[in-house]
Tab-separated table of N, CA and C in Angstrom:
chain	number	residue	atom	x	y	z
V	1	UNK	N	-126.932	238.966	-61.901
V	1	UNK	CA	-126.296	240.093	-62.770
V	1	UNK	C	-126.735	239.825	-64.181
V	2	UNK	N	-127.172	240.837	-64.868
V	2	UNK	CA	-127.684	240.706	-66.249
V	2	UNK	C	-126.423	240.480	-67.215
V	3	UNK	N	-126.696	239.836	-68.310
V	3	UNK	CA	-125.673	239.562	-69.288
V	3	UNK	C	-126.093	240.163	-70.576
V	4	UNK	N	-125.032	240.491	-71.428
V	4	UNK	CA	-125.351	240.974	-72.791
V	4	UNK	C	-125.851	239.810	-73.605
V	5	UNK	N	-126.630	240.074	-74.570
V	5	UNK	CA	-127.123	239.086	-75.524
V	5	UNK	C	-125.979	238.906	-76.595
V	6	UNK	N	-125.943	237.887	-77.311
V	6	UNK	CA	-125.045	237.644	-78.393
V	6	UNK	C	-125.006	238.828	-79.444
V	7	UNK	N	-126.300	239.259	-79.843
V	7	UNK	CA	-126.440	240.424	-80.731
V	7	UNK	C	-125.869	241.639	-80.250
V	8	UNK	N	-126.167	241.953	-78.931
V	8	UNK	CA	-125.519	243.193	-78.296
V	8	UNK	C	-124.023	243.091	-78.264
V	9	UNK	N	-123.471	242.026	-77.775
V	9	UNK	CA	-121.968	241.917	-77.790
V	9	UNK	C	-121.335	242.087	-79.134
V	10	UNK	N	-122.008	241.524	-80.204
V	10	UNK	CA	-121.502	241.709	-81.592
V	10	UNK	C	-121.482	243.193	-82.066
V	11	UNK	N	-122.810	243.717	-81.873
V	11	UNK	CA	-122.901	245.169	-82.312
V	11	UNK	C	-122.042	246.015	-81.615
V	12	UNK	N	-122.031	246.051	-80.312
V	12	UNK	CA	-121.123	246.979	-79.449
V	12	UNK	C	-119.685	246.640	-79.661
V	13	UNK	N	-119.318	245.356	-79.592
V	13	UNK	CA	-118.042	245.016	-79.740
V	13	UNK	C	-117.314	245.328	-81.029
V	14	UNK	N	-118.161	245.324	-82.224
V	14	UNK	CA	-117.715	245.618	-83.514
V	14	UNK	C	-117.729	247.130	-83.806
V	15	UNK	N	-118.386	247.953	-82.855
V	15	UNK	CA	-118.491	249.382	-83.108
V	15	UNK	C	-117.162	250.023	-82.987
V	16	UNK	N	-116.869	250.997	-83.782
V	16	UNK	CA	-115.618	251.667	-83.716
V	16	UNK	C	-115.567	252.469	-82.489
V	17	UNK	N	-116.662	253.116	-82.081
V	17	UNK	CA	-116.760	254.009	-80.893
V	17	UNK	C	-118.005	253.735	-80.162
V	18	UNK	N	-118.051	254.188	-78.871
V	18	UNK	CA	-119.139	254.129	-78.021
V	18	UNK	C	-119.409	255.472	-77.405
V	19	UNK	N	-120.616	255.860	-77.309
V	19	UNK	CA	-121.028	257.113	-76.653
V	19	UNK	C	-121.419	256.709	-75.187
V	20	UNK	N	-120.910	257.383	-74.274
V	20	UNK	CA	-121.080	257.068	-72.784
V	20	UNK	C	-121.585	258.355	-72.067
V	21	UNK	N	-122.684	258.252	-71.369
V	21	UNK	CA	-123.153	259.278	-70.501
V	21	UNK	C	-123.238	258.748	-69.168
V	22	UNK	N	-122.505	259.288	-68.131
V	22	UNK	CA	-122.535	258.680	-66.778
V	22	UNK	C	-123.651	259.413	-66.074
V	23	UNK	N	-124.104	258.840	-64.975
V	23	UNK	CA	-125.166	259.483	-64.140
V	23	UNK	C	-124.523	260.274	-63.034
V	24	UNK	N	-125.091	261.369	-62.789
V	24	UNK	CA	-124.735	262.235	-61.633
V	24	UNK	C	-125.434	261.678	-60.352
V	25	UNK	N	-125.055	262.352	-59.260
V	25	UNK	CA	-125.686	261.865	-57.986
V	25	UNK	C	-127.192	261.915	-58.008
V	26	UNK	N	-127.745	262.908	-58.773
V	26	UNK	CA	-129.135	263.153	-58.748
V	26	UNK	C	-129.831	262.287	-59.835
V	27	UNK	N	-129.143	261.398	-60.534
V	27	UNK	CA	-129.693	260.561	-61.513
V	27	UNK	C	-129.720	261.012	-62.880
V	28	UNK	N	-129.436	262.258	-63.178
V	28	UNK	CA	-129.507	262.696	-64.450
V	28	UNK	C	-128.173	262.379	-65.126
V	29	UNK	N	-128.273	262.407	-66.552
V	29	UNK	CA	-127.115	261.901	-67.322
V	29	UNK	C	-126.194	263.084	-67.667
V	30	UNK	N	-124.926	262.842	-67.610
V	30	UNK	CA	-123.951	263.840	-68.109
V	30	UNK	C	-123.969	263.870	-69.599
V	31	UNK	N	-123.356	264.865	-70.130
V	31	UNK	CA	-123.178	264.916	-71.541
V	31	UNK	C	-122.359	263.673	-72.037
V	32	UNK	N	-122.787	263.024	-73.172
V	32	UNK	CA	-122.021	261.879	-73.562
V	32	UNK	C	-120.651	262.199	-73.996
V	33	UNK	N	-119.696	261.298	-73.894
V	33	UNK	CA	-118.342	261.338	-74.427
V	33	UNK	C	-118.200	260.159	-75.272
V	34	UNK	N	-117.361	260.326	-76.336
V	34	UNK	CA	-117.166	259.209	-77.324
V	34	UNK	C	-115.768	258.620	-77.036
V	35	UNK	N	-115.760	257.237	-76.810
V	35	UNK	CA	-114.565	256.455	-76.419
V	35	UNK	C	-114.576	255.273	-77.212
V	36	UNK	N	-113.407	254.604	-77.222
V	36	UNK	CA	-113.252	253.273	-77.833
V	36	UNK	C	-113.831	252.203	-76.843
V	37	UNK	N	-114.227	251.109	-77.333
V	37	UNK	CA	-114.787	250.056	-76.723
V	37	UNK	C	-114.167	248.718	-77.227
V	38	UNK	N	-113.915	247.771	-76.419
V	38	UNK	CA	-113.487	246.367	-76.796
V	38	UNK	C	-114.315	245.317	-76.237
V	39	UNK	N	-114.300	244.262	-76.961
V	39	UNK	CA	-115.037	243.015	-76.432
V	39	UNK	C	-113.974	241.962	-76.175
V	40	UNK	N	-114.034	241.403	-74.929
V	40	UNK	CA	-113.161	240.281	-74.574
V	40	UNK	C	-114.130	239.080	-74.074
V	41	UNK	N	-114.265	238.110	-74.854
V	41	UNK	CA	-115.201	237.083	-74.575
V	41	UNK	C	-116.614	237.614	-74.532
V	42	UNK	N	-117.303	237.411	-73.426
V	42	UNK	CA	-118.723	237.900	-73.234
V	42	UNK	C	-118.733	239.178	-72.463
V	43	UNK	N	-117.666	239.906	-72.440
V	43	UNK	CA	-117.545	241.173	-71.722
V	43	UNK	C	-117.193	242.292	-72.580
V	44	UNK	N	-117.599	243.519	-72.264
V	44	UNK	CA	-117.274	244.747	-72.870
V	44	UNK	C	-116.478	245.616	-71.929
V	45	UNK	N	-115.379	246.206	-72.457
V	45	UNK	CA	-114.554	247.095	-71.642
V	45	UNK	C	-114.261	248.482	-72.285
V	46	UNK	N	-114.112	249.418	-71.459
V	46	UNK	CA	-113.589	250.773	-71.899
V	46	UNK	C	-112.505	251.167	-70.964
V	47	UNK	N	-111.669	252.046	-71.447
V	47	UNK	CA	-110.574	252.562	-70.661
V	47	UNK	C	-110.428	254.050	-70.846
V	48	UNK	N	-109.943	254.774	-69.827
V	48	UNK	CA	-109.673	256.098	-69.911
V	48	UNK	C	-108.338	256.415	-70.294
V	49	UNK	N	-108.144	257.160	-71.406
V	49	UNK	CA	-106.705	257.518	-71.794
V	49	UNK	C	-105.980	258.262	-70.866
V	50	UNK	N	-106.656	258.980	-69.985
V	50	UNK	CA	-105.952	259.770	-68.899
V	50	UNK	C	-105.924	259.048	-67.630
V	51	UNK	N	-106.175	257.840	-67.623
V	51	UNK	CA	-106.173	257.074	-66.353
V	51	UNK	C	-107.332	257.483	-65.550
V	52	UNK	N	-107.018	257.391	-64.198
V	52	UNK	CA	-108.098	257.651	-63.195
V	52	UNK	C	-108.306	259.110	-63.069
V	53	UNK	N	-107.415	259.958	-63.671
V	53	UNK	CA	-107.628	261.407	-63.507
V	53	UNK	C	-108.466	261.982	-64.722
V	54	UNK	N	-108.823	261.125	-65.604
V	54	UNK	CA	-109.645	261.558	-66.804
V	54	UNK	C	-111.098	262.033	-66.338
V	55	UNK	N	-111.532	263.155	-66.896
V	55	UNK	CA	-112.760	263.729	-66.444
V	55	UNK	C	-113.913	262.725	-66.548
V	56	UNK	N	-114.153	262.116	-67.666
V	56	UNK	CA	-115.192	261.149	-67.817
V	56	UNK	C	-115.116	259.997	-66.772
V	57	UNK	N	-113.905	259.540	-66.626
V	57	UNK	CA	-113.672	258.451	-65.770
V	57	UNK	C	-114.146	258.832	-64.287
V	58	UNK	N	-113.699	260.041	-63.795
V	58	UNK	CA	-113.995	260.551	-62.555
V	58	UNK	C	-115.595	260.640	-62.327
V	59	UNK	N	-116.299	261.154	-63.516
V	59	UNK	CA	-117.690	261.195	-63.480
V	59	UNK	C	-118.389	259.891	-63.397
V	60	UNK	N	-117.794	258.842	-64.050
V	60	UNK	CA	-118.368	257.463	-64.004
V	60	UNK	C	-118.246	256.887	-62.589
V	61	UNK	N	-117.381	257.434	-61.827
V	61	UNK	CA	-117.153	256.849	-60.438
V	61	UNK	C	-118.204	257.446	-59.498
V	62	UNK	N	-118.963	258.481	-59.912
V	62	UNK	CA	-119.874	259.111	-58.955
V	62	UNK	C	-121.038	258.116	-58.561
V	63	UNK	N	-121.581	257.576	-59.462
V	63	UNK	CA	-122.753	256.734	-59.274
V	63	UNK	C	-122.616	255.291	-59.742
V	64	UNK	N	-121.535	255.197	-60.627
V	64	UNK	CA	-121.193	253.891	-61.291
V	64	UNK	C	-122.269	253.384	-62.153
V	65	UNK	N	-123.000	254.253	-62.754
V	65	UNK	CA	-124.077	253.871	-63.633
V	65	UNK	C	-124.087	254.955	-64.783
V	66	UNK	N	-124.714	254.479	-65.887
V	66	UNK	CA	-124.784	255.335	-66.977
V	66	UNK	C	-125.534	254.743	-68.209
V	67	UNK	N	-125.408	255.330	-69.403
V	67	UNK	CA	-126.093	254.930	-70.587
V	67	UNK	C	-125.084	254.880	-71.679
V	68	UNK	N	-125.138	253.831	-72.451
V	68	UNK	CA	-124.228	253.738	-73.615
V	68	UNK	C	-124.999	253.573	-74.973
V	69	UNK	N	-124.319	253.986	-75.967
V	69	UNK	CA	-124.930	253.859	-77.383
V	69	UNK	C	-123.816	253.512	-78.211
V	70	UNK	N	-123.836	252.354	-78.938
V	70	UNK	CA	-122.871	251.910	-79.842
V	70	UNK	C	-123.419	250.839	-80.816
V	71	UNK	N	-123.141	250.863	-82.095
V	71	UNK	CA	-123.487	249.861	-82.960
V	71	UNK	C	-125.063	249.681	-83.062
V	72	UNK	N	-125.811	250.724	-82.808
V	72	UNK	CA	-127.233	250.590	-82.830
V	72	UNK	C	-127.891	250.221	-81.622
V	73	UNK	N	-127.056	249.992	-80.539
V	73	UNK	CA	-127.679	249.426	-79.202
V	73	UNK	C	-127.519	250.632	-78.278
V	74	UNK	N	-128.611	250.862	-77.607
V	74	UNK	CA	-128.663	251.770	-76.377
V	74	UNK	C	-128.961	251.010	-75.205
V	75	UNK	N	-128.219	251.212	-74.117
V	75	UNK	CA	-128.485	250.327	-72.915
V	75	UNK	C	-127.987	251.108	-71.687
V	76	UNK	N	-128.774	250.947	-70.655
V	76	UNK	CA	-128.396	251.352	-69.348
V	76	UNK	C	-127.289	250.412	-68.727
V	77	UNK	N	-126.292	250.913	-68.044
V	77	UNK	CA	-125.165	250.004	-67.666
V	77	UNK	C	-124.766	250.380	-66.281
V	78	UNK	N	-124.071	249.423	-65.684
V	78	UNK	CA	-123.333	249.643	-64.428
V	78	UNK	C	-121.883	249.613	-64.843
V	79	UNK	N	-121.098	250.392	-64.120
V	79	UNK	CA	-119.653	250.408	-64.375
V	79	UNK	C	-118.927	249.563	-63.200
V	80	UNK	N	-118.388	248.479	-63.638
V	80	UNK	CA	-117.640	247.581	-62.658
V	80	UNK	C	-116.092	247.717	-63.032
V	81	UNK	N	-115.447	247.793	-61.932
V	81	UNK	CA	-113.933	247.794	-62.027
V	81	UNK	C	-113.467	246.534	-62.591
V	82	UNK	N	-112.578	246.555	-63.517
V	82	UNK	CA	-111.925	245.329	-63.924
V	82	UNK	C	-110.799	245.051	-62.847
V	83	UNK	N	-110.727	243.785	-62.526
V	83	UNK	CA	-109.775	243.404	-61.458
V	83	UNK	C	-108.405	243.750	-61.759
V	84	UNK	N	-107.761	244.736	-61.058
V	84	UNK	CA	-106.422	245.108	-61.393
V	84	UNK	C	-105.368	244.098	-61.221
V	85	UNK	N	-105.602	243.017	-60.441
V	85	UNK	CA	-104.722	241.999	-60.224
V	85	UNK	C	-104.754	240.963	-61.266
V	86	UNK	N	-105.711	240.972	-62.116
V	86	UNK	CA	-105.913	239.891	-63.164
V	86	UNK	C	-105.200	240.346	-64.371
V	87	UNK	N	-103.833	240.123	-64.395
V	87	UNK	CA	-103.043	240.623	-65.519
V	87	UNK	C	-103.349	239.885	-66.773
V	88	UNK	N	-103.830	238.639	-66.771
V	88	UNK	CA	-104.278	237.955	-67.982
V	88	UNK	C	-105.371	238.680	-68.668
V	89	UNK	N	-106.406	239.142	-67.995
V	89	UNK	CA	-107.498	239.877	-68.549
V	89	UNK	C	-106.952	241.193	-69.164
V	90	UNK	N	-106.172	241.865	-68.411
V	90	UNK	CA	-105.657	243.222	-68.888
V	90	UNK	C	-104.696	242.950	-70.172
V	91	UNK	N	-103.945	241.873	-70.211
V	91	UNK	CA	-103.129	241.596	-71.334
V	91	UNK	C	-104.014	241.354	-72.529
V	92	UNK	N	-105.099	240.599	-72.323
V	92	UNK	CA	-106.003	240.266	-73.411
V	92	UNK	C	-106.671	241.619	-73.947
V	93	UNK	N	-107.026	242.421	-73.088
V	93	UNK	CA	-107.716	243.699	-73.388
V	93	UNK	C	-106.662	244.563	-74.169
V	94	UNK	N	-105.470	244.555	-73.727
V	94	UNK	CA	-104.374	245.310	-74.364
V	94	UNK	C	-104.300	244.867	-75.908
V	95	UNK	N	-104.239	243.575	-76.062
V	95	UNK	CA	-104.063	242.942	-77.382
V	95	UNK	C	-105.231	243.261	-78.291
V	96	UNK	N	-106.463	243.251	-77.641
V	96	UNK	CA	-107.676	243.514	-78.486
V	96	UNK	C	-107.606	245.058	-78.973
V	97	UNK	N	-107.181	245.891	-78.016
V	97	UNK	CA	-107.067	247.313	-78.424
V	97	UNK	C	-106.078	247.417	-79.540
V	98	UNK	N	-104.941	246.782	-79.450
V	98	UNK	CA	-103.899	246.864	-80.450
V	98	UNK	C	-104.394	246.424	-81.833
V	99	UNK	N	-105.119	245.385	-81.852
V	99	UNK	CA	-105.594	244.705	-83.026
V	99	UNK	C	-106.782	245.528	-83.587
V	100	UNK	N	-107.719	245.894	-82.822
V	100	UNK	CA	-108.938	246.647	-83.380
V	100	UNK	C	-108.594	247.971	-83.821
V	101	UNK	N	-107.734	248.665	-83.169
V	101	UNK	CA	-107.334	250.121	-83.583
V	101	UNK	C	-106.049	250.293	-84.079
V	102	UNK	N	-105.421	249.246	-84.690
V	102	UNK	CA	-104.005	249.287	-85.146
V	102	UNK	C	-103.769	250.288	-86.144
V	103	UNK	N	-104.836	250.682	-86.970
V	103	UNK	CA	-104.647	251.770	-87.990
V	103	UNK	C	-104.274	253.099	-87.448
V	104	UNK	N	-104.529	253.335	-86.123
V	104	UNK	CA	-104.192	254.558	-85.548
V	104	UNK	C	-102.747	254.734	-85.135
V	105	UNK	N	-102.022	253.644	-85.104
V	105	UNK	CA	-100.574	253.661	-84.859
V	105	UNK	C	-100.298	253.478	-83.307
V	106	UNK	N	-99.098	253.121	-83.040
V	106	UNK	CA	-98.671	252.709	-81.692
V	106	UNK	C	-98.752	253.963	-80.717
V	107	UNK	N	-98.466	255.052	-81.201
V	107	UNK	CA	-98.473	256.285	-80.262
V	107	UNK	C	-99.861	256.520	-79.767
V	108	UNK	N	-100.866	256.531	-80.564
V	108	UNK	CA	-102.355	256.666	-80.201
V	108	UNK	C	-102.791	255.471	-79.327
V	109	UNK	N	-102.429	254.268	-79.807
V	109	UNK	CA	-102.949	253.095	-79.002
V	109	UNK	C	-102.277	253.046	-77.665
V	110	UNK	N	-101.065	253.615	-77.629
V	110	UNK	CA	-100.436	253.639	-76.316
V	110	UNK	C	-101.161	254.343	-75.231
V	111	UNK	N	-102.002	255.178	-75.645
V	111	UNK	CA	-102.923	256.028	-74.751
V	111	UNK	C	-103.835	255.174	-73.959
V	112	UNK	N	-104.155	253.920	-74.397
V	112	UNK	CA	-104.960	253.064	-73.657
V	112	UNK	C	-104.332	251.754	-73.297
V	113	UNK	N	-103.091	251.636	-73.767
V	113	UNK	CA	-102.341	250.448	-73.351
V	113	UNK	C	-101.060	250.801	-72.551
V	114	UNK	N	-101.365	251.187	-71.288
V	114	UNK	CA	-100.281	251.596	-70.423
V	114	UNK	C	-100.784	251.416	-68.970
V	115	UNK	N	-99.953	251.359	-68.041
V	115	UNK	CA	-100.362	251.084	-66.654
V	115	UNK	C	-101.468	252.031	-66.015
V	116	UNK	N	-101.413	253.330	-66.466
V	116	UNK	CA	-102.439	254.245	-65.885
V	116	UNK	C	-103.813	254.003	-66.527
V	117	UNK	N	-103.856	253.637	-67.767
V	117	UNK	CA	-105.109	253.325	-68.428
V	117	UNK	C	-105.652	251.953	-68.010
V	118	UNK	N	-104.651	251.089	-67.756
V	118	UNK	CA	-105.107	249.663	-67.307
V	118	UNK	C	-105.808	249.699	-65.910
V	119	UNK	N	-105.290	250.798	-65.065
V	119	UNK	CA	-105.905	250.934	-63.786
V	119	UNK	C	-107.238	251.671	-63.839
V	120	UNK	N	-107.614	252.176	-65.018
V	120	UNK	CA	-108.916	252.842	-65.272
V	120	UNK	C	-109.701	252.039	-66.208
V	121	UNK	N	-109.687	250.636	-66.164
V	121	UNK	CA	-110.460	249.797	-67.006
V	121	UNK	C	-111.797	249.587	-66.328
V	122	UNK	N	-112.890	249.742	-67.149
V	122	UNK	CA	-114.234	249.582	-66.648
V	122	UNK	C	-114.883	248.509	-67.477
V	123	UNK	N	-115.563	247.535	-66.831
V	123	UNK	CA	-116.350	246.488	-67.366
V	123	UNK	C	-117.737	247.046	-67.474
V	124	UNK	N	-118.443	247.075	-68.684
V	124	UNK	CA	-119.760	247.511	-68.793
V	124	UNK	C	-120.732	246.357	-68.525
V	125	UNK	N	-121.617	246.533	-67.614
V	125	UNK	CA	-122.569	245.463	-67.198
V	125	UNK	C	-123.980	246.001	-67.502
V	126	UNK	N	-124.757	245.228	-68.285
V	126	UNK	CA	-126.119	245.807	-68.622
V	126	UNK	C	-127.001	245.767	-67.399
V	127	UNK	N	-127.804	246.808	-67.239
V	127	UNK	CA	-128.819	246.883	-66.213
V	127	UNK	C	-130.178	246.734	-66.836
V	128	UNK	N	-130.853	245.694	-66.545
V	128	UNK	CA	-132.104	245.342	-67.169
V	128	UNK	C	-133.254	245.342	-66.076
């Protein structure tokens, strides 16, 4: 499995937002959506504010591949589910969201720090 470089992790992890275009069954890219991204250690994560019913999340499940752009980095990625049973990782991701996006206030951050969004956590894995 490919890994992110240190420069990629820093650039994407420090970016305010990430543009994500998931792949359709036929391999073409959907229209990009802009979402928040967080870095936990050597991994990058995104969450759907609407949980598993979110439109972009459902599209990402079709082929589990896509393309991202953030912090000057463009990369083809695979979408891996974060382990729902690993509460320590999800707690860490919650805290990173709270810290990184605190200026938006608890009501907005609550959109990605809740059980439904935790269930829709995707780990971004580079495809090289």
